[in-house]
């Protein structure tokens, strides 16, 4: 009986795993889309007195999250910043800042930070974006694709590396939490790196040349 139950339950278990994986992939893709499209405007849901100086709150539903400085848990120094989901939190929230790209134009830049997670059911991570003077997105990447953190994890470093175009006007950086849990961030660094350090934006699988432009090549 136990064997029969195991064998008959395996398809259901597999289907549930595939469903969860699909939902997780959708969440990552949707978060990436929103972060790369919206203007990352500051939200007024957080009291500035609770935020680290120079940083602001943004996201798709920042009202579902809490933000602040933690003086009890940190990687170095005496404080870290955190995002904590409220009960039933949806969407995502980010603690971010923006600065001029002048000092980084034409250079390869790495954003790095130490992150720590507790009971994160979806994912948390870093993001980096370069805009032109009209707020058009020139470059964007986050750590959602295989470089995020989830569950409960000790301090670990995450990185995003991008080239800053000559027409770059502003650089936006941030750490992010999607869904339930809490994430801490500490020791953020923005630095120029050599061209030997690869960019992290994932373009694997993208074809080198256009194809089937006359639509006569059949279907996938």
Short mmCIF file of C-alpha atoms in Angstrom, two decimals:
data_model
loop_
_atom_site.label_atom_id
_atom_site.label_comp_id
_atom_site.label_asym_id
_atom_site.label_seq_id
_atom_site.Cartn_x
_atom_site.Cartn_y
_atom_site.Cartn_z
CA UNK A 1 0.00 0.00 0.00
CA UNK A 2 2.81 2.38 0.87
CA UNK A 3 4.47 1.72 -2.50
CA UNK A 4 1.20 2.32 -4.35
CA UNK A 5 0.62 5.55 -2.44
CA UNK A 6 4.17 6.70 -3.20
CA UNK A 7 3.91 5.89 -6.89
CA UNK A 8 0.51 7.53 -7.31
CA UNK A 9 1.55 10.62 -5.37
CA UNK A 10 4.73 11.22 -7.37
CA UNK A 11 2.95 12.77 -10.39
CA UNK A 12 1.03 15.10 -8.10
CA UNK A 13 4.20 16.07 -6.24
CA UNK A 14 6.01 16.69 -9.51
CA UNK A 15 3.12 18.79 -10.80
CA UNK A 16 3.15 20.85 -7.60
CA UNK A 17 6.91 21.39 -7.87
CA UNK A 18 6.55 22.50 -11.49
CA UNK A 19 3.74 24.86 -10.49
CA UNK A 20 5.86 26.44 -7.74
CA UNK A 21 8.83 26.76 -10.09
CA UNK A 22 6.64 28.44 -12.71
CA UNK A 23 5.22 30.85 -10.13
CA UNK A 24 8.71 31.67 -8.88
CA UNK A 25 9.99 32.26 -12.41
CA UNK A 26 7.01 34.51 -13.17
CA UNK A 27 7.67 36.54 -10.02
CA UNK A 28 11.32 37.02 -10.95
CA UNK A 29 10.47 37.98 -14.51
CA UNK A 30 7.73 40.39 -13.46
CA UNK A 31 9.94 42.04 -10.86
CA UNK A 32 12.73 42.44 -13.41
CA UNK A 33 10.30 43.95 -15.91
CA UNK A 34 8.91 46.46 -13.43
CA UNK A 35 12.32 47.48 -12.10
CA UNK A 36 13.65 47.98 -15.60
CA UNK A 37 10.65 50.00 -16.76
CA UNK A 38 9.34 52.16 -13.96
CA UNK A 39 10.98 55.41 -12.94
CA UNK A 40 11.89 54.16 -9.46
CA UNK A 41 10.31 57.21 -7.89
CA UNK A 42 10.52 57.53 -4.12
CA UNK A 43 7.47 56.37 -2.21
CA UNK A 44 6.03 58.26 0.75
CA UNK A 45 4.99 55.11 2.63
CA UNK A 46 8.12 55.16 4.83
CA UNK A 47 9.03 57.85 7.32
CA UNK A 48 12.36 59.38 6.29
CA UNK A 49 13.47 59.27 9.92
CA UNK A 50 13.50 55.46 9.77
CA UNK A 51 15.54 55.21 6.56
CA UNK A 52 19.32 55.34 6.21
CA UNK A 53 20.52 58.74 5.02
CA UNK A 54 20.69 59.05 1.24
CA UNK A 55 18.30 56.15 0.57
CA UNK A 56 14.61 56.08 -0.35
CA UNK A 57 11.85 53.48 -0.65
CA UNK A 58 10.31 52.35 -3.91
CA UNK A 59 8.68 49.26 -5.40
CA UNK A 60 5.46 47.88 -6.82
CA UNK A 61 3.71 47.72 -3.41
CA UNK A 62 6.00 49.31 -0.81
CA UNK A 63 3.03 49.85 1.50
CA UNK A 64 3.13 46.09 2.23
CA UNK A 65 6.62 46.35 3.73
CA UNK A 66 8.51 47.96 6.59
CA UNK A 67 11.95 49.55 6.34
CA UNK A 68 14.64 50.79 8.63
CA UNK A 69 18.04 50.49 10.28
CA UNK A 70 18.94 47.50 12.44
CA UNK A 71 21.45 48.11 15.24
CA UNK A 72 21.37 44.51 16.45
CA UNK A 73 22.09 42.60 13.24
CA UNK A 74 24.82 43.80 10.87
CA UNK A 75 27.77 42.49 8.91
CA UNK A 76 30.27 45.17 9.87
CA UNK A 77 30.23 48.49 11.65
CA UNK A 78 27.22 49.09 13.88
CA UNK A 79 24.14 49.05 11.63
CA UNK A 80 22.52 47.49 8.58
CA UNK A 81 19.42 48.35 6.57
CA UNK A 82 16.44 46.01 6.30
CA UNK A 83 13.17 45.35 4.51
CA UNK A 84 10.48 43.40 6.38
CA UNK A 85 7.29 42.13 4.75
CA UNK A 86 4.02 42.78 6.51
CA UNK A 87 1.41 40.03 6.76
CA UNK A 88 0.00 39.22 3.32
CA UNK A 89 2.64 41.27 1.50
CA UNK A 90 2.34 41.34 -2.27
CA UNK A 91 4.53 42.70 -5.03
CA UNK A 92 7.97 43.88 -3.99
CA UNK A 93 9.73 46.72 -2.24
CA UNK A 94 13.20 48.19 -2.51
CA UNK A 95 15.48 50.51 -0.61
CA UNK A 96 17.33 52.46 -3.27
CA UNK A 97 19.32 55.55 -4.14
CA UNK A 98 20.23 57.46 -7.29
CA UNK A 99 23.36 59.42 -8.17
CA UNK A 100 25.00 61.02 -11.21
CA UNK A 101 26.84 58.75 -13.62
CA UNK A 102 29.51 61.36 -14.45
CA UNK A 103 32.37 59.61 -12.66
CA UNK A 104 31.53 56.23 -14.19
CA UNK A 105 30.79 56.95 -17.87
CA UNK A 106 32.58 54.58 -20.22
CA UNK A 107 33.61 52.34 -17.32
CA UNK A 108 32.60 48.93 -16.07
CA UNK A 109 30.97 49.16 -12.66
CA UNK A 110 30.30 46.57 -9.98
CA UNK A 111 27.61 46.94 -7.34
CA UNK A 112 28.23 44.58 -4.43
CA UNK A 113 26.67 44.13 -0.99
CA UNK A 114 26.34 41.67 1.83
CA UNK A 115 22.83 40.26 2.23
CA UNK A 116 21.21 38.17 4.95
CA UNK A 117 17.75 36.56 4.77
CA UNK A 118 15.20 35.23 7.23
CA UNK A 119 12.13 33.26 6.13
CA UNK A 120 12.18 34.72 2.61
CA UNK A 121 9.70 32.59 0.67
CA UNK A 122 10.34 34.15 -2.75
CA UNK A 123 13.60 36.03 -3.23
CA UNK A 124 15.71 39.00 -2.26
CA UNK A 125 18.68 40.55 -3.98
CA UNK A 126 20.37 43.55 -5.58
CA UNK A 127 19.63 45.63 -8.67
CA UNK A 128 21.55 48.16 -10.75
CA UNK A 129 20.23 50.48 -13.46
CA UNK A 130 21.74 53.16 -15.69
CA UNK A 131 19.46 55.78 -17.27
CA UNK A 132 20.03 58.58 -19.77
CA UNK A 133 19.04 62.20 -19.17
CA UNK A 134 15.46 61.48 -20.30
CA UNK A 135 15.14 58.56 -17.83
CA UNK A 136 15.34 55.96 -20.57
CA UNK A 137 16.86 52.74 -19.27
CA UNK A 138 20.23 52.07 -20.93
CA UNK A 139 21.43 49.12 -18.83
CA UNK A 140 19.75 47.02 -16.16
CA UNK A 141 20.40 43.84 -14.20
CA UNK A 142 19.40 42.27 -10.92
CA UNK A 143 20.30 39.11 -9.06
CA UNK A 144 16.96 37.39 -9.60
CA UNK A 145 18.31 34.87 -12.08
CA UNK A 146 20.17 32.30 -9.99
CA UNK A 147 21.97 34.89 -7.86
CA UNK A 148 19.23 35.80 -5.39
CA UNK A 149 18.85 34.67 -1.79
CA UNK A 150 15.84 33.01 -0.20
CA UNK A 151 14.84 31.06 2.88
CA UNK A 152 17.02 31.76 5.89
CA UNK A 153 20.65 32.45 5.00
CA UNK A 154 23.74 33.84 6.66
CA UNK A 155 25.52 36.88 5.29
CA UNK A 156 26.64 36.36 1.70
CA UNK A 157 27.86 38.68 -1.03
CA UNK A 158 25.95 39.42 -4.21
CA UNK A 159 27.21 41.38 -7.23
CA UNK A 160 25.89 43.10 -10.33
CA UNK A 161 28.33 44.25 -13.04
CA UNK A 162 27.38 46.52 -15.94
CA UNK A 163 29.02 48.87 -18.43
CA UNK A 164 28.04 52.51 -18.06
CA UNK A 165 27.37 54.00 -21.53
CA UNK A 166 28.80 57.39 -22.48
CA UNK A 167 25.25 58.77 -22.53
CA UNK A 168 24.52 57.55 -19.00
CA UNK A 169 23.18 60.32 -16.77
CA UNK A 170 22.14 58.58 -13.55
CA UNK A 171 22.86 55.33 -11.76
CA UNK A 172 20.27 53.70 -9.53
CA UNK A 173 21.10 50.99 -7.03
CA UNK A 174 19.04 49.10 -4.51
CA UNK A 175 18.29 45.95 -2.59
CA UNK A 176 14.93 44.28 -2.89
CA UNK A 177 12.52 41.89 -1.19
CA UNK A 178 9.64 40.11 -2.89
CA UNK A 179 7.02 38.47 -0.72
CA UNK A 180 7.17 37.32 2.92
CA UNK A 181 10.32 37.44 5.01
CA UNK A 182 13.03 39.87 5.97
CA UNK A 183 16.29 40.84 4.27
CA UNK A 184 19.23 42.79 5.66
CA UNK A 185 21.79 44.67 3.56
CA UNK A 186 25.23 45.92 4.59
CA UNK A 187 28.61 46.92 3.15
CA UNK A 188 27.32 48.25 -0.17
CA UNK A 189 30.04 49.19 -2.65
CA UNK A 190 30.03 50.76 -6.11
CA UNK A 191 33.39 50.53 -7.85
CA UNK A 192 35.03 50.50 -11.23
CA UNK A 193 36.32 47.10 -12.32
CA UNK A 194 38.51 45.99 -15.21
CA UNK A 195 37.14 44.66 -18.48
CA UNK A 196 38.33 41.23 -17.39
CA UNK A 197 35.42 41.13 -14.95
CA UNK A 198 32.40 39.90 -16.96
CA UNK A 199 29.10 41.76 -16.91
CA UNK A 200 26.38 39.85 -15.11
CA UNK A 201 23.49 40.69 -17.41
CA UNK A 202 22.42 37.30 -18.74
CA UNK A 203 22.18 37.23 -22.53
CA UNK A 204 22.85 33.51 -22.94
CA UNK A 205 20.42 31.96 -25.35
CA UNK A 206 19.94 35.16 -27.32
CA UNK A 207 20.63 34.55 -31.00
CA UNK A 208 23.54 36.34 -32.66
CA UNK A 209 21.53 37.29 -35.78
CA UNK A 210 17.85 37.79 -36.67
CA UNK A 211 16.07 34.89 -38.28
CA UNK A 212 12.81 34.00 -40.03
CA UNK A 213 12.07 37.61 -40.92
CA UNK A 214 9.66 36.59 -43.69
CA UNK A 215 7.77 34.19 -41.38
CA UNK A 216 8.29 31.33 -43.84
CA UNK A 217 10.42 29.23 -41.53
CA UNK A 218 7.64 27.31 -39.85
CA UNK A 219 6.90 27.30 -36.15
CA UNK A 220 8.98 26.60 -33.03
#
